XYZ file of C-alpha atoms in Angstrom:
189
model
C 90.745 95.181 96.656
C 94.154 96.584 96.010
C 97.437 96.299 97.826
C 100.453 98.602 98.187
C 99.292 100.115 94.998
C 100.999 102.896 93.154
C 102.189 105.019 96.057
C 105.467 103.118 96.048
C 106.270 104.348 99.528
C 106.797 101.858 102.314
C 103.944 101.941 104.773
C 101.854 104.313 102.662
C 98.851 102.601 101.160
C 95.701 103.885 99.581
C 93.124 101.282 100.555
C 90.074 102.895 98.993
C 88.418 100.485 96.587
C 88.846 101.098 92.907
C 85.736 101.486 90.831
C 85.415 98.703 88.287
C 83.148 99.376 85.394
C 82.039 96.096 83.822
C 79.787 98.076 81.490
C 82.872 99.716 79.985
C 84.312 96.315 79.118
C 81.082 95.033 77.636
C 79.961 98.217 75.887
C 82.767 99.073 73.499
C 86.012 98.052 71.953
C 87.998 100.925 70.453
C 89.575 100.741 67.010
C 93.293 100.857 67.621
C 96.473 100.910 65.645
C 97.555 97.271 65.211
C 100.930 97.819 66.903
C 99.301 99.427 69.947
C 96.643 96.734 70.110
C 99.239 93.927 69.950
C 101.297 95.551 72.703
C 98.325 96.089 75.007
C 97.086 92.531 74.442
C 100.509 91.098 75.241
C 100.763 93.232 78.372
C 97.263 92.296 79.593
C 97.692 88.599 78.767
C 100.943 88.551 80.735
C 99.291 90.286 83.702
C 96.380 87.840 83.570
C 98.683 84.797 83.280
C 100.549 85.955 86.385
C 97.353 86.848 88.271
C 98.335 90.490 88.789
C 94.740 91.610 89.327
C 94.459 95.292 90.201
C 98.185 95.791 90.737
C 98.724 97.569 87.419
C 97.001 100.226 85.321
C 97.649 101.841 81.943
C 97.630 105.652 81.920
C 98.785 108.518 79.715
C 98.379 108.473 75.943
C 97.542 104.767 75.662
C 94.749 105.132 78.240
C 93.395 108.092 76.301
C 93.325 106.092 73.091
C 91.561 103.058 74.547
C 89.115 105.456 76.213
C 88.043 106.867 72.864
C 90.611 109.357 71.543
C 91.755 106.899 68.882
C 93.605 109.452 66.735
C 96.063 110.274 69.530
C 99.737 109.382 68.947
C 101.090 106.824 71.434
C 104.902 106.572 71.385
C 104.907 104.283 74.431
C 102.519 102.683 76.905
C 102.737 104.053 80.449
C 101.991 101.568 83.226
C 101.796 102.278 86.937
C 102.326 99.113 88.957
C 102.927 97.792 92.429
C 106.519 96.690 93.090
C 105.647 92.981 92.768
C 103.600 93.471 89.590
C 106.357 95.583 88.060
C 108.968 92.891 88.770
C 106.726 90.249 87.217
C 105.979 92.272 84.078
C 109.598 93.324 83.621
C 110.842 89.739 83.916
C 108.062 88.160 81.831
C 108.301 90.694 79.003
C 112.079 91.053 78.948
C 112.210 94.605 80.261
C 115.105 96.465 81.722
C 115.236 98.851 84.675
C 116.557 102.185 83.426
C 117.880 105.289 85.086
C 115.167 107.958 85.045
C 115.927 111.374 83.623
C 116.635 114.153 86.093
C 113.533 114.634 88.199
C 112.108 118.080 87.587
C 108.402 117.342 87.264
C 108.164 113.556 87.716
C 110.092 110.879 89.504
C 109.542 107.233 90.252
C 111.175 104.737 92.545
C 111.507 102.281 89.678
C 111.367 102.923 85.947
C 111.657 100.109 83.442
C 111.335 99.903 79.689
C 110.145 96.984 77.613
C 111.178 97.262 73.973
C 110.152 93.731 72.951
C 106.584 94.813 72.150
C 105.577 96.644 68.952
C 104.973 99.790 71.049
C 107.422 100.159 73.935
C 106.079 99.852 77.487
C 107.328 101.972 80.393
C 106.588 100.591 83.844
C 106.706 102.861 86.864
C 106.571 102.164 90.589
C 106.071 104.972 93.070
C 105.443 107.679 90.473
C 105.328 111.165 91.950
C 104.595 114.581 90.496
C 106.183 117.774 91.793
C 103.302 120.020 92.790
C 104.209 123.398 94.196
C 106.837 122.803 96.852
C 106.284 119.082 97.412
C 106.358 115.722 95.673
C 102.961 114.034 95.638
C 102.229 110.394 94.785
C 100.298 109.638 91.613
C 97.407 107.402 92.641
C 94.461 106.438 90.466
C 91.192 105.765 92.299
C 89.047 104.573 89.405
C 89.436 101.746 86.956
C 87.596 101.032 83.740
C 88.255 97.755 81.969
C 88.316 98.320 78.223
C 88.198 95.431 75.764
C 91.071 95.166 73.309
C 91.089 91.997 71.196
C 89.464 90.027 74.008
C 91.773 91.234 76.783
C 90.817 93.667 79.526
C 92.942 96.785 79.694
C 92.666 98.654 83.018
C 92.640 102.438 82.625
C 91.500 105.270 84.904
C 88.031 106.648 84.243
C 88.132 109.432 81.636
C 87.326 112.142 84.199
C 90.223 111.009 86.384
C 92.532 110.929 83.363
C 91.583 114.545 82.610
C 92.112 115.634 86.215
C 95.490 113.891 86.363
C 96.573 115.495 83.080
C 95.742 118.913 84.550
C 97.692 117.998 87.694
C 100.722 117.005 85.595
C 100.567 120.526 84.198
C 102.862 120.418 81.181
C 101.616 122.024 77.940
C 101.010 118.604 76.334
C 99.150 117.463 79.460
C 96.825 120.459 79.320
C 96.051 119.661 75.666
C 95.316 116.075 76.743
C 93.036 117.310 79.538
C 91.055 119.453 77.107
C 90.657 116.563 74.649
C 89.489 114.248 77.427
C 87.050 116.852 78.739
C 85.620 117.254 75.234
C 85.222 113.478 75.030
C 83.299 113.538 78.330
C 81.083 116.405 77.129
C 80.223 114.528 73.939
C 79.752 115.818 70.417
C 78.984 119.489 69.972
C 75.970 120.511 67.959
């Protein structure tokens, strides 16, 4: 069950259940850069300690890496969270709300940065992408739990990550989409 999740707009909720894949948690643990692993573990342990449940999800480059593209560079960890989960994570991890850059392609109601982890964490509430003439909310409908040093890291299913990267539409996002689609297709030959 998830609440007021990710749309960030008052009165606008997506109440469809997220898909939890227990097999993903049990089946594999990716080999990660130590700094990324430490940051993800700290983030997940904090979320677990505060009982944040499904109110947060890792996406972007960090989600790609924990999903299997382990050679991908991750300059920061992107997290989409409900308003309450964002407040909790920001306070617990010593983050700071920052002023977002001028919104051309993306905007969020709240943007915070946590620099006290080996890899910085950016927390967003109410993330939207400009698609055509309108702003559309970024909402993930799937959730895989991936093991990292004994913690469960929630990420969108790989197919949804690829679709979202295509929706984001920047050159680097299209490269990400192709890499994710190749991961889904499996090894060639």
